[in-house]
C-alpha cells in the first residue's frame, strides 16, 4: 500500500548549493527582534568571522557551521592572534546587560512559506572560565550556563507566523529569503559574572536533542556600562544603545540594567522554562496572511518549462485512517536523491543506502519507521523534513512512502 506524500518546497533553485545549517554571525547586535541584517549594527563578532562569515556577505556558506558531537571541540577554529581585528572585534558586555546575537536562518523556520513542523530542540549560551579555556567539549562548557535561549513552537500552525518567537526561529522576515534571512536571540548576562575575558559558546539542537551545532565567540566583560561604553568609544563606536526590558528568548523578563539608574540584574544564569508564546513591551506581534498563487498554465508558443530542483522538503505522509484493531503501523520511506531526513509521529527503526531500482542510482536512501503510540496511529499522518545533499529534481525523483505492515 503506497501512501501519498504532501510536501512544501522550501528552496527551489537551478544552481547553487546549500550545505550548512547555521552559525552565529554577530555577537553584539543593536536591534532586538529585527528583520533585516545591517552590518553597521554589529559591534562584536565570533571567532574568525573574517574568514568564514564576512559581514557584507550575510548567510553565505563558507563552511562556518560546526557539529561538535558529544566529544568533539565546540569551536570551529583554534583561537589565535588573528582571530579578531579592528574590523571584526570581540564583543564587550557588562554584568546584567541584555544582549542580542544574530544568525542566518538557512531555511530552518516554520512560517507560511514552509510548515509548522520545522524542528527546534533547544538553544543555549555557555561560557568558559575567565581567561583560561579557549576550547573544549560541549560537556565542559555546559558547566557554566549563561542563559537558556528557549525553543521555538513546533507543530502549532496558529503560532508559526507570530513574532517575536522563543528559540531559533525568531525571524520576522523569514519568508522574504528563507536561506539568508536574519534570526535573532536576546538574553541577559548574569549580574554576578566577574570582569575579564571569556569564551562563550552558542549551542543549537536542530533535528533532535543530540543534533548540536555550535559557534565560539570571545567576550570582554567590563565592570559596568560606563566602562563598556568607554571601551566601545575607543574603537570609534558611537551607538552605545542596549536592549531594554520586554522579554528575552526564553520568555523571561529582559534586563533593564544600564537603561535606567539603579536597575539591578539577577545574579545567575537565565533558565526560565520556555513556553510556546511570548510577548514584548518593545515589539508588536507580527501576523502574516497566506499568499495565493495562480495555478500553473500549460506552456504555449514561445514558452518553455525549466527544471525546478529542491534542497529541502517538508510536509506530511498521509497514511489514511487505521482500523480500530491496529496498534502499530510499519512504514518505509524512499528517497532517490541523497538526503538527511527527520520524522515526527513515528519512531525511526533504521536508515540505509539502497541502490535506486528505478534509476540505478546508488544514492537512494530508505527510512524504516513504526507508529506505535495510539495518538500517532489514530492521526493517520507522519510529518517529515528532508535536506538534500545536492539539488534534487523531485518531479523526476519523488519520495515514496509505503505501509509495509500493520499489527
Short mmCIF file of C-alpha atoms in Angstrom, two decimals:
data_model
loop_
_atom_site.label_atom_id
_atom_site.label_comp_id
_atom_site.label_asym_id
_atom_site.label_seq_id
_atom_site.Cartn_x
_atom_site.Cartn_y
_atom_site.Cartn_z
CA UNK A 1 0.00 0.00 0.00
CA UNK A 2 1.54 3.28 -1.13
CA UNK A 3 0.68 6.40 0.85
CA UNK A 4 0.61 9.91 -0.51
CA UNK A 5 3.29 12.39 0.46
CA UNK A 6 2.33 16.04 0.63
CA UNK A 7 5.23 18.44 0.75
CA UNK A 8 6.27 22.06 0.60
CA UNK A 9 9.28 23.12 -1.44
CA UNK A 10 11.26 25.30 0.90
CA UNK A 11 14.04 26.25 -1.51
CA UNK A 12 13.83 25.92 -5.28
CA UNK A 13 16.96 26.51 -7.28
CA UNK A 14 18.62 25.72 -10.58
CA UNK A 15 22.14 26.49 -9.43
CA UNK A 16 23.84 26.83 -6.04
CA UNK A 17 24.40 24.58 -3.07
CA UNK A 18 23.11 24.80 0.50
CA UNK A 19 25.49 22.85 2.71
CA UNK A 20 25.05 24.22 6.16
CA UNK A 21 22.57 24.66 8.94
CA UNK A 22 23.60 27.79 10.84
CA UNK A 23 26.10 29.73 12.91
CA UNK A 24 26.33 32.95 14.91
CA UNK A 25 27.16 35.89 12.65
CA UNK A 26 27.18 38.71 15.22
CA UNK A 27 27.73 38.54 18.97
CA UNK A 28 26.58 42.09 19.82
CA UNK A 29 23.78 43.48 17.64
CA UNK A 30 21.99 46.74 18.37
CA UNK A 31 18.46 45.79 17.22
CA UNK A 32 16.26 43.37 19.14
CA UNK A 33 13.82 41.21 17.13
CA UNK A 34 14.96 42.84 13.90
CA UNK A 35 14.10 41.62 10.42
CA UNK A 36 16.97 42.61 8.13
CA UNK A 37 20.73 42.32 8.59
CA UNK A 38 22.65 45.58 8.82
CA UNK A 39 26.41 45.12 9.30
CA UNK A 40 26.67 48.62 10.78
CA UNK A 41 24.61 47.44 13.77
CA UNK A 42 27.11 44.72 14.72
CA UNK A 43 29.65 45.67 17.42
CA UNK A 44 31.14 42.20 18.04
CA UNK A 45 31.83 39.08 16.02
CA UNK A 46 32.51 35.35 16.51
CA UNK A 47 35.97 33.89 16.27
CA UNK A 48 37.47 34.01 12.75
CA UNK A 49 34.39 35.64 11.22
CA UNK A 50 36.56 37.47 8.72
CA UNK A 51 37.38 34.14 7.07
CA UNK A 52 34.09 32.28 7.50
CA UNK A 53 31.27 34.82 7.93
CA UNK A 54 32.16 38.17 6.30
CA UNK A 55 29.77 40.85 7.47
CA UNK A 56 28.96 42.03 3.95
CA UNK A 57 28.00 38.50 2.81
CA UNK A 58 25.44 37.59 5.46
CA UNK A 59 24.30 33.99 5.33
CA UNK A 60 26.73 32.95 2.60
CA UNK A 61 28.03 29.47 3.35
CA UNK A 62 31.79 29.24 3.76
CA UNK A 63 31.84 26.20 6.00
CA UNK A 64 31.26 28.01 9.31
CA UNK A 65 28.60 25.58 10.51
CA UNK A 66 30.07 23.19 13.08
CA UNK A 67 28.77 19.94 14.60
CA UNK A 68 30.86 19.12 17.68
CA UNK A 69 29.10 15.90 18.65
CA UNK A 70 29.30 14.90 22.31
CA UNK A 71 33.09 14.58 22.49
CA UNK A 72 34.47 16.99 19.90
CA UNK A 73 35.68 20.57 20.27
CA UNK A 74 32.80 23.03 20.30
CA UNK A 75 34.88 25.63 18.44
CA UNK A 76 35.23 25.52 14.66
CA UNK A 77 38.73 27.03 14.79
CA UNK A 78 41.56 27.39 17.28
CA UNK A 79 41.92 30.77 18.94
CA UNK A 80 44.87 32.79 17.63
CA UNK A 81 46.17 36.34 17.45
CA UNK A 82 44.50 36.72 14.05
CA UNK A 83 41.04 35.55 15.18
CA UNK A 84 39.92 39.16 15.70
CA UNK A 85 40.77 42.56 14.24
CA UNK A 86 39.63 46.17 14.36
CA UNK A 87 37.12 45.33 11.63
CA UNK A 88 35.97 42.14 13.39
CA UNK A 89 36.37 42.88 17.12
CA UNK A 90 35.39 40.90 20.20
CA UNK A 91 32.10 41.71 21.86
CA UNK A 92 32.13 43.80 25.05
CA UNK A 93 29.36 43.20 27.63
CA UNK A 94 28.78 44.26 31.22
CA UNK A 95 27.10 42.35 34.08
CA UNK A 96 23.31 42.45 33.75
CA UNK A 97 23.30 43.63 30.13
CA UNK A 98 20.58 42.40 27.80
CA UNK A 99 22.41 41.15 24.70
CA UNK A 100 21.24 40.46 21.14
CA UNK A 101 23.04 37.98 18.86
CA UNK A 102 22.33 37.11 15.22
CA UNK A 103 22.33 34.03 12.98
CA UNK A 104 21.24 33.30 9.39
CA UNK A 105 18.11 31.14 9.15
CA UNK A 106 19.39 28.74 6.44
CA UNK A 107 15.84 27.55 5.60
CA UNK A 108 15.04 26.29 9.12
CA UNK A 109 11.95 28.27 10.07
CA UNK A 110 8.25 27.48 10.48
CA UNK A 111 6.09 30.05 8.72
CA UNK A 112 3.53 30.39 5.92
CA UNK A 113 6.19 29.56 3.31
CA UNK A 114 7.15 26.23 4.95
CA UNK A 115 5.08 24.39 7.56
CA UNK A 116 4.58 24.14 11.31
CA UNK A 117 6.78 21.06 11.80
CA UNK A 118 10.29 22.52 11.34
CA UNK A 119 12.17 21.30 14.44
CA UNK A 120 13.92 23.19 17.21
CA UNK A 121 15.23 21.05 20.08
CA UNK A 122 16.73 23.82 22.18
CA UNK A 123 19.26 26.66 22.29
CA UNK A 124 21.67 27.92 24.93
CA UNK A 125 24.71 30.07 25.65
CA UNK A 126 27.56 28.72 27.80
CA UNK A 127 30.92 30.18 28.83
CA UNK A 128 34.37 29.07 29.82
CA UNK A 129 36.44 30.06 32.83
CA UNK A 130 37.75 33.62 32.99
CA UNK A 131 40.89 33.97 30.80
CA UNK A 132 41.54 30.23 30.74
CA UNK A 133 39.76 27.84 28.34
CA UNK A 134 39.55 28.72 24.64
CA UNK A 135 38.33 25.29 23.55
CA UNK A 136 36.81 22.11 24.93
CA UNK A 137 33.88 19.74 24.66
CA UNK A 138 30.26 20.73 24.97
CA UNK A 139 30.10 18.95 28.33
CA UNK A 140 32.97 21.12 29.57
CA UNK A 141 31.26 24.40 28.68
CA UNK A 142 27.85 23.25 29.91
CA UNK A 143 29.21 23.56 33.45
CA UNK A 144 28.79 27.35 33.11
CA UNK A 145 25.38 28.21 31.67
CA UNK A 146 24.94 31.86 30.72
CA UNK A 147 21.36 31.57 29.51
CA UNK A 148 18.84 29.16 28.09
CA UNK A 149 17.51 30.58 24.81
CA UNK A 150 14.22 28.71 24.67
CA UNK A 151 12.68 26.58 21.92
CA UNK A 152 10.54 27.65 19.00
CA UNK A 153 6.99 26.22 18.85
CA UNK A 154 6.74 23.11 16.66
CA UNK A 155 3.58 21.59 15.21
CA UNK A 156 1.41 24.60 16.06
CA UNK A 157 0.15 26.30 12.86
CA UNK A 158 -1.61 29.08 14.78
CA UNK A 159 1.75 30.29 16.17
CA UNK A 160 4.08 29.89 13.23
CA UNK A 161 3.59 33.41 11.78
CA UNK A 162 3.52 35.29 15.10
CA UNK A 163 6.67 37.16 16.15
CA UNK A 164 8.75 37.52 18.23
CA UNK A 165 9.32 33.80 18.90
CA UNK A 166 11.39 32.00 21.51
CA UNK A 167 14.32 29.91 20.34
CA UNK A 168 15.97 29.67 16.95
CA UNK A 169 13.13 30.71 14.64
CA UNK A 170 12.77 34.35 15.66
CA UNK A 171 12.97 35.75 12.12
CA UNK A 172 10.03 38.01 11.19
CA UNK A 173 11.19 38.32 7.56
CA UNK A 174 11.92 34.61 7.12
CA UNK A 175 9.67 34.16 4.09
CA UNK A 176 11.37 37.02 2.23
CA UNK A 177 14.51 34.88 1.96
CA UNK A 178 14.33 31.54 3.75
CA UNK A 179 18.06 30.92 3.29
CA UNK A 180 19.64 34.26 4.24
CA UNK A 181 17.01 35.94 6.39
CA UNK A 182 18.15 37.10 9.83
CA UNK A 183 17.24 35.40 13.09
CA UNK A 184 17.99 36.91 16.50
CA UNK A 185 18.22 35.81 20.12
CA UNK A 186 18.19 38.03 23.21
CA UNK A 187 19.40 37.06 26.68
CA UNK A 188 20.63 38.56 29.95
CA UNK A 189 24.25 38.44 31.12
CA UNK A 190 24.33 37.19 34.74
CA UNK A 191 24.76 40.01 37.23
CA UNK A 192 27.44 38.14 39.20
CA UNK A 193 29.87 37.46 36.34
CA UNK A 194 33.37 38.76 37.13
CA UNK A 195 35.07 41.23 34.76
CA UNK A 196 37.55 39.59 32.40
CA UNK A 197 37.63 37.79 29.06
CA UNK A 198 35.66 34.62 28.36
CA UNK A 199 34.97 32.21 25.53
CA UNK A 200 31.22 31.99 25.00
CA UNK A 201 29.60 29.06 23.17
CA UNK A 202 26.28 29.06 21.32
CA UNK A 203 24.58 25.67 21.05
CA UNK A 204 21.56 24.88 18.88
CA UNK A 205 19.95 21.43 18.74
CA UNK A 206 18.14 21.03 15.43
CA UNK A 207 16.80 17.60 14.43
CA UNK A 208 17.00 16.10 17.92
CA UNK A 209 18.34 16.72 21.41
CA UNK A 210 21.78 15.38 20.40
CA UNK A 211 21.96 17.07 16.97
CA UNK A 212 24.12 20.03 18.04
CA UNK A 213 25.55 23.00 16.14
CA UNK A 214 27.89 25.43 17.86
CA UNK A 215 29.83 28.68 17.43
CA UNK A 216 32.50 30.16 19.71
CA UNK A 217 32.94 33.87 20.36
CA UNK A 218 35.18 35.72 22.78
CA UNK A 219 33.62 38.30 25.10
CA UNK A 220 35.21 41.02 27.22
CA UNK A 221 33.18 41.62 30.39
CA UNK A 222 33.56 45.22 31.53
CA UNK A 223 32.88 46.14 35.20
CA UNK A 224 29.81 48.22 34.28
CA UNK A 225 28.10 50.01 31.42
CA UNK A 226 30.18 53.15 31.75
CA UNK A 227 33.36 51.12 31.33
CA UNK A 228 31.87 49.21 28.41
CA UNK A 229 30.84 52.47 26.73
CA UNK A 230 34.32 53.87 27.16
CA UNK A 231 35.89 50.80 25.55
CA UNK A 232 33.46 50.88 22.62
CA UNK A 233 34.11 54.59 22.07
CA UNK A 234 37.83 53.89 21.94
CA UNK A 235 37.06 51.70 18.91
CA UNK A 236 35.15 54.53 17.25
CA UNK A 237 31.70 53.12 18.08
CA UNK A 238 29.05 55.82 18.54
CA UNK A 239 25.96 53.62 19.07
CA UNK A 240 26.10 52.69 22.76
CA UNK A 241 22.49 51.53 23.00
CA UNK A 242 21.35 48.32 24.71
CA UNK A 243 18.14 46.32 24.57
CA UNK A 244 15.86 47.22 27.48
CA UNK A 245 13.02 45.31 29.10
CA UNK A 246 10.48 43.26 27.20
CA UNK A 247 11.06 39.51 27.09
CA UNK A 248 14.11 37.54 26.02
CA UNK A 249 14.40 34.33 24.02
CA UNK A 250 13.47 32.02 26.89
CA UNK A 251 10.33 34.08 27.65
CA UNK A 252 11.91 35.55 30.80
CA UNK A 253 12.00 39.24 31.62
CA UNK A 254 14.55 41.28 29.70
CA UNK A 255 17.07 43.11 31.84
CA UNK A 256 16.95 46.89 32.20
CA UNK A 257 20.43 47.23 33.72
CA UNK A 258 22.11 50.18 32.06
CA UNK A 259 18.76 51.52 30.86
CA UNK A 260 17.66 53.34 34.00
CA UNK A 261 19.61 54.36 37.11
CA UNK A 262 19.51 51.84 39.93
CA UNK A 263 18.31 48.84 37.90
CA UNK A 264 19.76 45.54 39.12
CA UNK A 265 20.31 42.24 37.35
CA UNK A 266 19.55 38.72 38.52
CA UNK A 267 22.79 37.19 39.83
CA UNK A 268 22.80 33.85 37.99
CA UNK A 269 22.08 32.44 34.54
CA UNK A 270 18.65 32.79 32.98
CA UNK A 271 16.90 29.43 32.94
CA UNK A 272 13.23 30.31 32.60
CA UNK A 273 11.38 27.34 31.15
CA UNK A 274 10.45 28.04 27.52
CA UNK A 275 6.79 28.23 26.55
CA UNK A 276 5.11 28.44 23.19
CA UNK A 277 4.06 32.09 23.22
CA UNK A 278 5.79 35.25 24.16
CA UNK A 279 5.10 38.96 24.37
CA UNK A 280 7.32 42.01 24.50
CA UNK A 281 6.98 45.62 25.52
CA UNK A 282 9.00 46.82 22.55
CA UNK A 283 7.76 44.79 19.58
CA UNK A 284 4.26 44.33 18.22
CA UNK A 285 3.47 40.70 17.29
CA UNK A 286 3.57 40.32 13.53
CA UNK A 287 0.87 38.31 11.82
CA UNK A 288 1.03 37.28 8.21
CA UNK A 289 -1.53 36.33 5.62
CA UNK A 290 -1.27 33.38 3.30
CA UNK A 291 -0.50 34.29 -0.27
CA UNK A 292 -2.48 32.74 -3.12
CA UNK A 293 -0.98 31.80 -6.42
CA UNK A 294 -2.41 31.27 -9.87
CA UNK A 295 -2.37 27.62 -10.97
CA UNK A 296 0.39 26.95 -13.50
CA UNK A 297 -0.72 27.15 -17.11
CA UNK A 298 0.35 24.84 -19.89
CA UNK A 299 3.22 26.49 -21.76
CA UNK A 300 2.20 27.93 -25.08
CA UNK A 301 4.10 29.19 -28.08
CA UNK A 302 7.42 30.78 -27.08
CA UNK A 303 7.30 29.32 -23.55
CA UNK A 304 9.47 26.56 -22.16
CA UNK A 305 9.33 24.80 -18.80
CA UNK A 306 12.63 24.73 -16.93
CA UNK A 307 13.77 22.33 -14.20
CA UNK A 308 12.92 23.09 -10.60
CA UNK A 309 15.18 21.45 -8.04
CA UNK A 310 14.84 21.33 -4.27
CA UNK A 311 17.40 21.47 -1.49
CA UNK A 312 14.84 20.94 1.24
CA UNK A 313 11.35 19.46 1.54
CA UNK A 314 8.95 19.30 4.43
CA UNK A 315 5.41 18.08 4.80
CA UNK A 316 3.33 15.07 5.75
CA UNK A 317 2.84 11.45 4.77
CA UNK A 318 -0.89 10.70 4.62
CA UNK A 319 -1.37 7.09 5.74
CA UNK A 320 -5.13 7.27 5.98
CA UNK A 321 -7.23 6.07 8.92
CA UNK A 322 -6.33 2.77 10.55
CA UNK A 323 -8.94 0.21 11.58
CA UNK A 324 -9.65 0.12 15.30
CA UNK A 325 -7.74 -3.12 15.89
CA UNK A 326 -4.44 -1.76 14.50
CA UNK A 327 -1.94 -0.76 17.21
CA UNK A 328 1.23 -0.49 15.11
CA UNK A 329 1.98 0.62 11.57
CA UNK A 330 5.28 0.00 9.78
CA UNK A 331 6.18 2.43 7.02
CA UNK A 332 9.06 2.58 4.53
CA UNK A 333 10.05 5.93 3.02
CA UNK A 334 12.27 6.00 -0.06
CA UNK A 335 14.26 8.96 -1.44
CA UNK A 336 16.06 8.68 -4.79
CA UNK A 337 18.46 11.57 -4.05
CA UNK A 338 20.94 11.62 -1.17
CA UNK A 339 19.14 13.15 1.81
CA UNK A 340 19.09 13.61 5.59
CA UNK A 341 15.52 13.35 6.88
CA UNK A 342 13.73 13.66 10.22
CA UNK A 343 10.28 12.34 11.09
CA UNK A 344 7.57 13.03 13.69
CA UNK A 345 4.58 10.92 14.76
CA UNK A 346 6.73 7.83 14.21
CA UNK A 347 9.90 6.19 15.52
CA UNK A 348 12.87 5.59 13.22
CA UNK A 349 13.87 1.92 13.15
CA UNK A 350 16.77 2.26 10.70
CA UNK A 351 18.01 4.12 7.64
CA UNK A 352 20.13 2.57 4.93
CA UNK A 353 21.50 3.29 1.49
CA UNK A 354 19.93 1.27 -1.25
CA UNK A 355 20.51 1.13 -4.97
CA UNK A 356 17.79 3.07 -6.72
CA UNK A 357 15.99 0.36 -8.62
CA UNK A 358 14.13 2.93 -10.66
CA UNK A 359 17.19 4.96 -11.71
CA UNK A 360 20.06 2.56 -10.91
CA UNK A 361 21.47 5.25 -8.65
CA UNK A 362 23.43 4.34 -5.51
CA UNK A 363 22.46 7.49 -3.57
CA UNK A 364 18.94 6.22 -2.82
CA UNK A 365 18.06 6.08 0.89
CA UNK A 366 15.37 4.11 2.73
CA UNK A 367 13.94 5.02 6.13
CA UNK A 368 12.03 2.33 8.05
CA UNK A 369 9.55 3.77 10.57
CA UNK A 370 6.99 2.50 13.03
CA UNK A 371 3.95 4.18 14.54
CA UNK A 372 3.27 2.60 17.94
CA UNK A 373 1.71 5.31 20.08
CA UNK A 374 -2.08 5.29 19.92
CA UNK A 375 -2.29 9.00 19.13
CA UNK A 376 0.17 8.66 16.26
CA UNK A 377 -1.68 5.69 14.76
CA UNK A 378 -5.03 7.46 15.08
CA UNK A 379 -3.73 10.60 13.35
CA UNK A 380 -3.03 8.72 10.11
CA UNK A 381 -0.09 11.03 9.41
CA UNK A 382 3.70 11.15 9.67
CA UNK A 383 5.43 14.54 9.40
CA UNK A 384 8.87 14.97 7.90
CA UNK A 385 11.59 17.40 6.86
CA UNK A 386 14.33 16.41 4.41
CA UNK A 387 17.54 18.21 3.44
CA UNK A 388 19.20 17.05 0.21
CA UNK A 389 22.99 16.98 -0.09
CA UNK A 390 22.65 18.39 -3.60
CA UNK A 391 19.83 19.89 -5.65
CA UNK A 392 17.25 17.18 -6.41
CA UNK A 393 14.75 17.11 -9.26
CA UNK A 394 11.75 15.99 -7.21
CA UNK A 395 9.48 15.73 -10.25
CA UNK A 396 11.68 13.01 -11.72
CA UNK A 397 12.66 11.64 -8.30
CA UNK A 398 9.63 11.94 -5.99
CA UNK A 399 9.84 10.48 -2.48
CA UNK A 400 7.69 7.37 -1.98
CA UNK A 401 6.14 6.07 1.24
CA UNK A 402 4.76 2.55 1.64
CA UNK A 403 2.86 0.91 4.51
CA UNK A 404 4.68 -2.39 4.82
CA UNK A 405 2.76 -3.96 7.71
CA UNK A 406 0.02 -3.31 10.25
CA UNK A 407 -0.46 -5.13 13.54
#
